[in-house]
């Protein structure tokens, strides 16, 4: 339904930087249309001060003044003819989007352990026996036990962890549970509940 005389945002020009609002954009458009350079310069300084009040958190940046003038340059569609107090030649970098990250491909054997544990198991499989591999195996085993607890797989005993580690490493790493003991791992939620009760 369209009511005659009403001005809808959907019918207006899209804002390049909506965080400053349409009024600031109108001021910038007015500044571009001013006949003298001195008038445009004075108007630009006033607009930058107003932009700073519209987005006060910008002051947290060390070079926020540079950023404000860069934004002004972009919002004027590079049409504002003034003596810029900062170099605005690289202002367009603000609008550039980073390249999308590549998602890891391939399937995970057991989702509750995740890809990082799989990569760690591959590294363990290729490492020569020694104290370094034993230390890494111990850390991996503790993480595997935590993952089992987090995902609620019921059986979080050391035998399950040792069996999974042996299967992942094709038998290269065998945890001897007579000498290698894993301390009891408790769920994070239980720890939180206990700390709340103490208060």
Short mmCIF file of N, CA, C and O in Angstrom, two decimals, residues 65-150:
data_model
loop_
_atom_site.label_atom_id
_atom_site.label_comp_id
_atom_site.label_asym_id
_atom_site.label_seq_id
_atom_site.Cartn_x
_atom_site.Cartn_y
_atom_site.Cartn_z
N UNK A 65 40.38 10.69 13.43
CA UNK A 65 40.18 11.88 12.59
C UNK A 65 40.38 11.52 11.11
O UNK A 65 39.61 11.94 10.25
N UNK A 66 41.43 10.76 10.84
CA UNK A 66 41.69 10.28 9.48
C UNK A 66 40.49 9.50 8.97
O UNK A 66 40.03 9.69 7.84
N UNK A 67 39.95 8.62 9.81
CA UNK A 67 38.80 7.79 9.42
C UNK A 67 37.59 8.65 9.10
O UNK A 67 36.89 8.39 8.11
N UNK A 68 37.32 9.65 9.93
CA UNK A 68 36.17 10.53 9.68
C UNK A 68 36.30 11.25 8.34
O UNK A 68 35.33 11.33 7.57
N UNK A 69 37.49 11.77 8.04
CA UNK A 69 37.68 12.47 6.77
C UNK A 69 37.61 11.50 5.59
O UNK A 69 37.11 11.84 4.51
N UNK A 70 38.08 10.28 5.80
CA UNK A 70 37.94 9.25 4.75
C UNK A 70 36.47 8.97 4.48
O UNK A 70 36.04 8.86 3.32
N UNK A 71 35.69 8.86 5.56
CA UNK A 71 34.25 8.61 5.41
C UNK A 71 33.57 9.77 4.68
O UNK A 71 32.71 9.55 3.82
N UNK A 72 33.94 10.99 5.04
CA UNK A 72 33.38 12.17 4.37
C UNK A 72 33.68 12.14 2.88
O UNK A 72 32.81 12.40 2.04
N UNK A 73 34.92 11.79 2.55
CA UNK A 73 35.33 11.71 1.13
C UNK A 73 34.49 10.68 0.38
O UNK A 73 34.01 10.94 -0.73
N UNK A 74 34.29 9.53 0.99
CA UNK A 74 33.51 8.47 0.33
C UNK A 74 32.04 8.83 0.22
O UNK A 74 31.40 8.59 -0.81
N UNK A 75 31.48 9.43 1.28
CA UNK A 75 30.07 9.78 1.28
C UNK A 75 29.75 10.92 0.31
O UNK A 75 28.62 11.06 -0.14
N UNK A 76 30.78 11.71 -0.02
CA UNK A 76 30.57 12.77 -1.01
C UNK A 76 30.75 12.24 -2.43
O UNK A 76 30.73 13.01 -3.39
N UNK A 77 30.92 10.93 -2.55
CA UNK A 77 31.16 10.28 -3.84
C UNK A 77 32.38 10.88 -4.54
O UNK A 77 32.41 11.02 -5.76
N UNK A 78 33.36 11.31 -3.72
CA UNK A 78 34.63 11.88 -4.18
C UNK A 78 34.43 13.18 -4.96
O UNK A 78 35.26 13.57 -5.76
N UNK A 79 33.32 13.85 -4.71
CA UNK A 79 32.99 15.08 -5.44
C UNK A 79 33.28 16.35 -4.65
O UNK A 79 33.21 17.45 -5.20
N UNK A 80 33.59 16.23 -3.36
CA UNK A 80 33.79 17.41 -2.51
C UNK A 80 35.17 18.01 -2.79
O UNK A 80 36.19 17.39 -2.49
N UNK A 81 35.18 19.21 -3.34
CA UNK A 81 36.43 19.89 -3.71
C UNK A 81 36.87 20.81 -2.58
O UNK A 81 36.42 21.95 -2.49
N UNK A 82 37.73 20.28 -1.70
CA UNK A 82 38.26 21.06 -0.57
C UNK A 82 39.74 20.72 -0.40
O UNK A 82 40.26 19.81 -1.06
N UNK A 83 40.41 21.44 0.49
CA UNK A 83 41.78 21.08 0.87
C UNK A 83 41.67 20.07 2.01
O UNK A 83 41.37 20.44 3.15
N UNK A 84 41.90 18.82 1.70
CA UNK A 84 41.72 17.75 2.68
C UNK A 84 42.83 17.81 3.72
O UNK A 84 44.00 17.82 3.37
N UNK A 85 42.48 17.81 5.01
CA UNK A 85 43.52 17.88 6.06
C UNK A 85 44.30 16.57 6.21
O UNK A 85 45.34 16.53 6.84
N UNK A 86 43.75 15.50 5.64
CA UNK A 86 44.41 14.19 5.68
C UNK A 86 44.47 13.63 4.26
O UNK A 86 43.67 14.02 3.40
N UNK A 87 45.37 12.70 4.05
CA UNK A 87 45.48 12.03 2.75
C UNK A 87 44.32 11.04 2.62
O UNK A 87 44.21 10.10 3.41
N UNK A 88 43.45 11.28 1.63
CA UNK A 88 42.27 10.42 1.45
C UNK A 88 42.41 9.51 0.23
O UNK A 88 41.45 8.92 -0.22
N UNK A 89 43.65 9.37 -0.26
CA UNK A 89 43.87 8.57 -1.47
C UNK A 89 43.59 7.09 -1.26
O UNK A 89 43.26 6.37 -2.20
N UNK A 90 43.70 6.61 -0.01
CA UNK A 90 43.47 5.19 0.27
C UNK A 90 42.14 4.95 0.98
O UNK A 90 41.93 3.91 1.60
N UNK A 91 41.23 5.92 0.89
CA UNK A 91 39.95 5.81 1.60
C UNK A 91 39.11 4.65 1.09
O UNK A 91 38.35 4.05 1.85
N UNK A 92 39.23 4.31 -0.18
CA UNK A 92 38.39 3.26 -0.75
C UNK A 92 38.67 1.89 -0.15
O UNK A 92 37.86 0.98 -0.28
N UNK A 93 39.82 1.74 0.50
CA UNK A 93 40.13 0.46 1.14
C UNK A 93 39.12 0.12 2.23
O UNK A 93 38.92 -1.04 2.57
N UNK A 94 38.50 1.15 2.79
CA UNK A 94 37.49 0.94 3.85
C UNK A 94 36.33 0.11 3.32
O UNK A 94 35.77 -0.74 4.03
N UNK A 95 35.96 0.34 2.06
CA UNK A 95 34.80 -0.34 1.48
C UNK A 95 35.13 -1.71 0.91
O UNK A 95 34.24 -2.48 0.60
N UNK A 96 36.43 -2.02 0.79
CA UNK A 96 36.80 -3.32 0.21
C UNK A 96 36.50 -4.44 1.20
O UNK A 96 36.73 -4.30 2.40
N UNK A 97 35.99 -5.54 0.68
CA UNK A 97 35.63 -6.68 1.52
C UNK A 97 36.75 -7.71 1.47
O UNK A 97 37.35 -7.92 0.41
N UNK A 98 37.02 -8.37 2.58
CA UNK A 98 38.07 -9.40 2.57
C UNK A 98 37.63 -10.60 1.74
O UNK A 98 36.43 -10.87 1.60
N UNK A 99 38.60 -11.30 1.21
CA UNK A 99 38.29 -12.51 0.43
C UNK A 99 37.69 -13.56 1.36
O UNK A 99 38.10 -13.68 2.52
N UNK A 100 36.69 -14.30 0.88
CA UNK A 100 36.07 -15.31 1.75
C UNK A 100 37.07 -16.40 2.14
O UNK A 100 37.92 -16.78 1.35
N UNK A 101 36.93 -16.87 3.38
CA UNK A 101 37.82 -17.93 3.86
C UNK A 101 37.42 -19.26 3.24
O UNK A 101 36.24 -19.55 3.07
N UNK A 102 38.42 -20.06 2.94
CA UNK A 102 38.14 -21.39 2.42
C UNK A 102 37.73 -22.29 3.57
O UNK A 102 38.42 -22.34 4.59
N UNK A 103 36.62 -22.97 3.39
CA UNK A 103 36.17 -23.90 4.42
C UNK A 103 36.93 -25.21 4.27
O UNK A 103 37.23 -25.63 3.14
N UNK A 104 37.26 -25.86 5.39
CA UNK A 104 37.97 -27.14 5.27
C UNK A 104 37.08 -28.18 4.58
O UNK A 104 35.89 -28.27 4.85
N UNK A 105 37.68 -28.89 3.68
CA UNK A 105 36.95 -29.91 2.92
C UNK A 105 37.24 -31.29 3.50
O UNK A 105 38.24 -31.51 4.15
N UNK A 106 36.37 -32.22 3.19
CA UNK A 106 36.57 -33.59 3.65
C UNK A 106 35.69 -33.91 4.84
O UNK A 106 35.20 -33.03 5.54
N UNK A 107 35.53 -35.19 5.08
CA UNK A 107 34.66 -35.62 6.17
C UNK A 107 35.48 -35.88 7.43
O UNK A 107 36.68 -36.12 7.37
N UNK A 108 34.81 -35.83 8.55
CA UNK A 108 35.43 -36.10 9.85
C UNK A 108 34.92 -37.47 10.30
O UNK A 108 33.72 -37.74 10.25
N UNK A 109 35.84 -38.31 10.74
CA UNK A 109 35.45 -39.67 11.14
C UNK A 109 34.50 -39.64 12.33
O UNK A 109 33.47 -40.28 12.33
N UNK A 110 34.88 -38.92 13.37
CA UNK A 110 34.03 -38.82 14.56
C UNK A 110 33.88 -37.35 14.91
O UNK A 110 34.82 -36.71 15.38
N UNK A 111 32.68 -36.84 14.68
CA UNK A 111 32.44 -35.40 14.79
C UNK A 111 32.69 -34.86 16.20
O UNK A 111 33.06 -33.70 16.36
N UNK A 112 32.49 -35.68 17.21
CA UNK A 112 32.67 -35.17 18.57
C UNK A 112 34.13 -34.86 18.88
O UNK A 112 34.42 -34.07 19.78
N UNK A 113 35.06 -35.44 18.16
CA UNK A 113 36.48 -35.09 18.35
C UNK A 113 36.88 -33.91 17.48
O UNK A 113 37.69 -33.09 17.87
N UNK A 114 36.34 -33.83 16.30
CA UNK A 114 36.63 -32.70 15.43
C UNK A 114 37.89 -32.87 14.58
O UNK A 114 38.67 -33.81 14.75
N UNK A 115 38.08 -31.93 13.67
CA UNK A 115 39.17 -31.99 12.70
C UNK A 115 40.54 -31.83 13.35
O UNK A 115 41.52 -32.47 12.95
N UNK A 116 40.64 -30.96 14.37
CA UNK A 116 41.95 -30.72 14.98
C UNK A 116 42.49 -31.97 15.67
O UNK A 116 43.70 -32.24 15.61
N UNK A 117 41.63 -32.74 16.31
CA UNK A 117 42.08 -33.99 16.93
C UNK A 117 42.52 -34.96 15.85
O UNK A 117 43.53 -35.66 16.00
N UNK A 118 41.80 -35.00 14.72
CA UNK A 118 42.21 -35.87 13.61
C UNK A 118 43.60 -35.49 13.10
O UNK A 118 44.44 -36.36 12.86
N UNK A 119 43.84 -34.19 12.96
CA UNK A 119 45.16 -33.73 12.50
C UNK A 119 46.23 -34.07 13.53
O UNK A 119 47.36 -34.44 13.17
N UNK A 120 45.89 -33.94 14.81
CA UNK A 120 46.82 -34.27 15.88
C UNK A 120 47.16 -35.77 15.87
O UNK A 120 48.31 -36.17 16.06
N UNK A 121 46.15 -36.60 15.63
CA UNK A 121 46.38 -38.04 15.57
C UNK A 121 47.29 -38.41 14.40
O UNK A 121 48.15 -39.28 14.51
N UNK A 122 47.12 -37.72 13.28
CA UNK A 122 47.99 -37.96 12.12
C UNK A 122 49.43 -37.60 12.45
O UNK A 122 50.37 -38.31 12.08
N UNK A 123 49.61 -36.49 13.18
CA UNK A 123 50.96 -36.08 13.59
C UNK A 123 51.55 -37.11 14.54
O UNK A 123 52.73 -37.47 14.43
N UNK A 124 50.75 -37.57 15.51
CA UNK A 124 51.22 -38.59 16.45
C UNK A 124 51.62 -39.87 15.73
O UNK A 124 52.60 -40.53 16.07
N UNK A 125 50.85 -40.23 14.71
CA UNK A 125 51.11 -41.46 13.96
C UNK A 125 52.48 -41.41 13.27
O UNK A 125 53.17 -42.41 13.15
N UNK A 126 52.87 -40.20 12.84
CA UNK A 126 54.11 -40.05 12.09
C UNK A 126 55.32 -39.77 12.98
O UNK A 126 56.46 -39.86 12.54
N UNK A 127 55.09 -39.42 14.26
CA UNK A 127 56.20 -39.08 15.16
C UNK A 127 56.93 -40.34 15.62
O UNK A 127 56.30 -41.37 15.84
N UNK A 128 58.25 -40.23 15.80
CA UNK A 128 58.99 -41.38 16.35
C UNK A 128 58.69 -41.52 17.84
O UNK A 128 58.42 -40.53 18.53
N UNK A 129 58.76 -42.74 18.38
CA UNK A 129 58.51 -42.93 19.82
C UNK A 129 59.52 -42.13 20.65
O UNK A 129 60.66 -41.97 20.26
N UNK A 130 59.04 -41.60 21.78
CA UNK A 130 59.91 -40.83 22.65
C UNK A 130 59.09 -39.98 23.59
O UNK A 130 57.85 -40.03 23.61
N UNK A 131 59.78 -39.18 24.40
CA UNK A 131 59.10 -38.38 25.42
C UNK A 131 58.21 -37.31 24.80
O UNK A 131 57.14 -36.99 25.34
N UNK A 132 58.61 -36.75 23.65
CA UNK A 132 57.80 -35.72 23.00
C UNK A 132 56.46 -36.29 22.55
O UNK A 132 55.41 -35.69 22.76
N UNK A 133 56.51 -37.49 21.94
CA UNK A 133 55.26 -38.12 21.50
C UNK A 133 54.40 -38.51 22.69
O UNK A 133 53.17 -38.37 22.65
N UNK A 134 55.02 -38.97 23.78
CA UNK A 134 54.26 -39.35 24.97
C UNK A 134 53.53 -38.15 25.58
O UNK A 134 52.37 -38.24 25.98
N UNK A 135 54.23 -36.99 25.62
CA UNK A 135 53.62 -35.77 26.15
C UNK A 135 52.45 -35.33 25.28
O UNK A 135 51.38 -34.97 25.79
N UNK A 136 52.66 -35.35 23.97
CA UNK A 136 51.59 -34.95 23.05
C UNK A 136 50.41 -35.91 23.13
O UNK A 136 49.26 -35.50 23.09
N UNK A 137 50.70 -37.21 23.29
CA UNK A 137 49.63 -38.21 23.41
C UNK A 137 48.82 -37.98 24.68
O UNK A 137 47.59 -38.11 24.69
N UNK A 138 49.51 -37.61 25.78
CA UNK A 138 48.81 -37.33 27.04
C UNK A 138 47.87 -36.14 26.88
O UNK A 138 46.71 -36.19 27.29
N UNK A 139 48.37 -35.05 26.27
CA UNK A 139 47.54 -33.87 26.06
C UNK A 139 46.35 -34.18 25.15
O UNK A 139 45.22 -33.73 25.40
N UNK A 140 46.61 -34.96 24.10
CA UNK A 140 45.53 -35.33 23.18
C UNK A 140 44.48 -36.19 23.90
O UNK A 140 43.27 -36.01 23.70
N UNK A 141 44.94 -37.09 24.75
CA UNK A 141 44.01 -37.97 25.46
C UNK A 141 43.11 -37.17 26.40
O UNK A 141 41.90 -37.43 26.48
N UNK A 142 43.69 -36.19 27.10
CA UNK A 142 42.87 -35.35 27.98
C UNK A 142 41.83 -34.57 27.17
O UNK A 142 40.66 -34.46 27.58
N UNK A 143 42.24 -34.05 26.02
CA UNK A 143 41.28 -33.31 25.18
C UNK A 143 40.19 -34.22 24.67
O UNK A 143 39.02 -33.84 24.63
N UNK A 144 40.54 -35.43 24.27
CA UNK A 144 39.54 -36.39 23.79
C UNK A 144 38.55 -36.72 24.89
O UNK A 144 37.34 -36.82 24.65
N UNK A 145 39.04 -36.87 26.12
CA UNK A 145 38.15 -37.18 27.24
C UNK A 145 37.20 -36.01 27.50
O UNK A 145 36.01 -36.21 27.77
N UNK A 146 37.74 -34.77 27.40
CA UNK A 146 36.88 -33.58 27.57
C UNK A 146 35.81 -33.52 26.49
O UNK A 146 34.66 -33.18 26.74
N UNK A 147 36.22 -33.83 25.24
CA UNK A 147 35.26 -33.81 24.13
C UNK A 147 34.15 -34.82 24.35
O UNK A 147 32.97 -34.53 24.10
N UNK A 148 34.50 -36.01 24.82
CA UNK A 148 33.48 -37.03 25.10
C UNK A 148 32.52 -36.55 26.18
O UNK A 148 31.31 -36.76 26.08
N UNK A 149 33.06 -35.90 27.21
CA UNK A 149 32.22 -35.37 28.29
C UNK A 149 31.29 -34.28 27.77
O UNK A 149 30.10 -34.24 28.08
N UNK A 150 31.84 -33.38 26.95
CA UNK A 150 31.06 -32.26 26.42
C UNK A 150 29.92 -32.74 25.54
O UNK A 150 28.80 -32.23 25.62
#
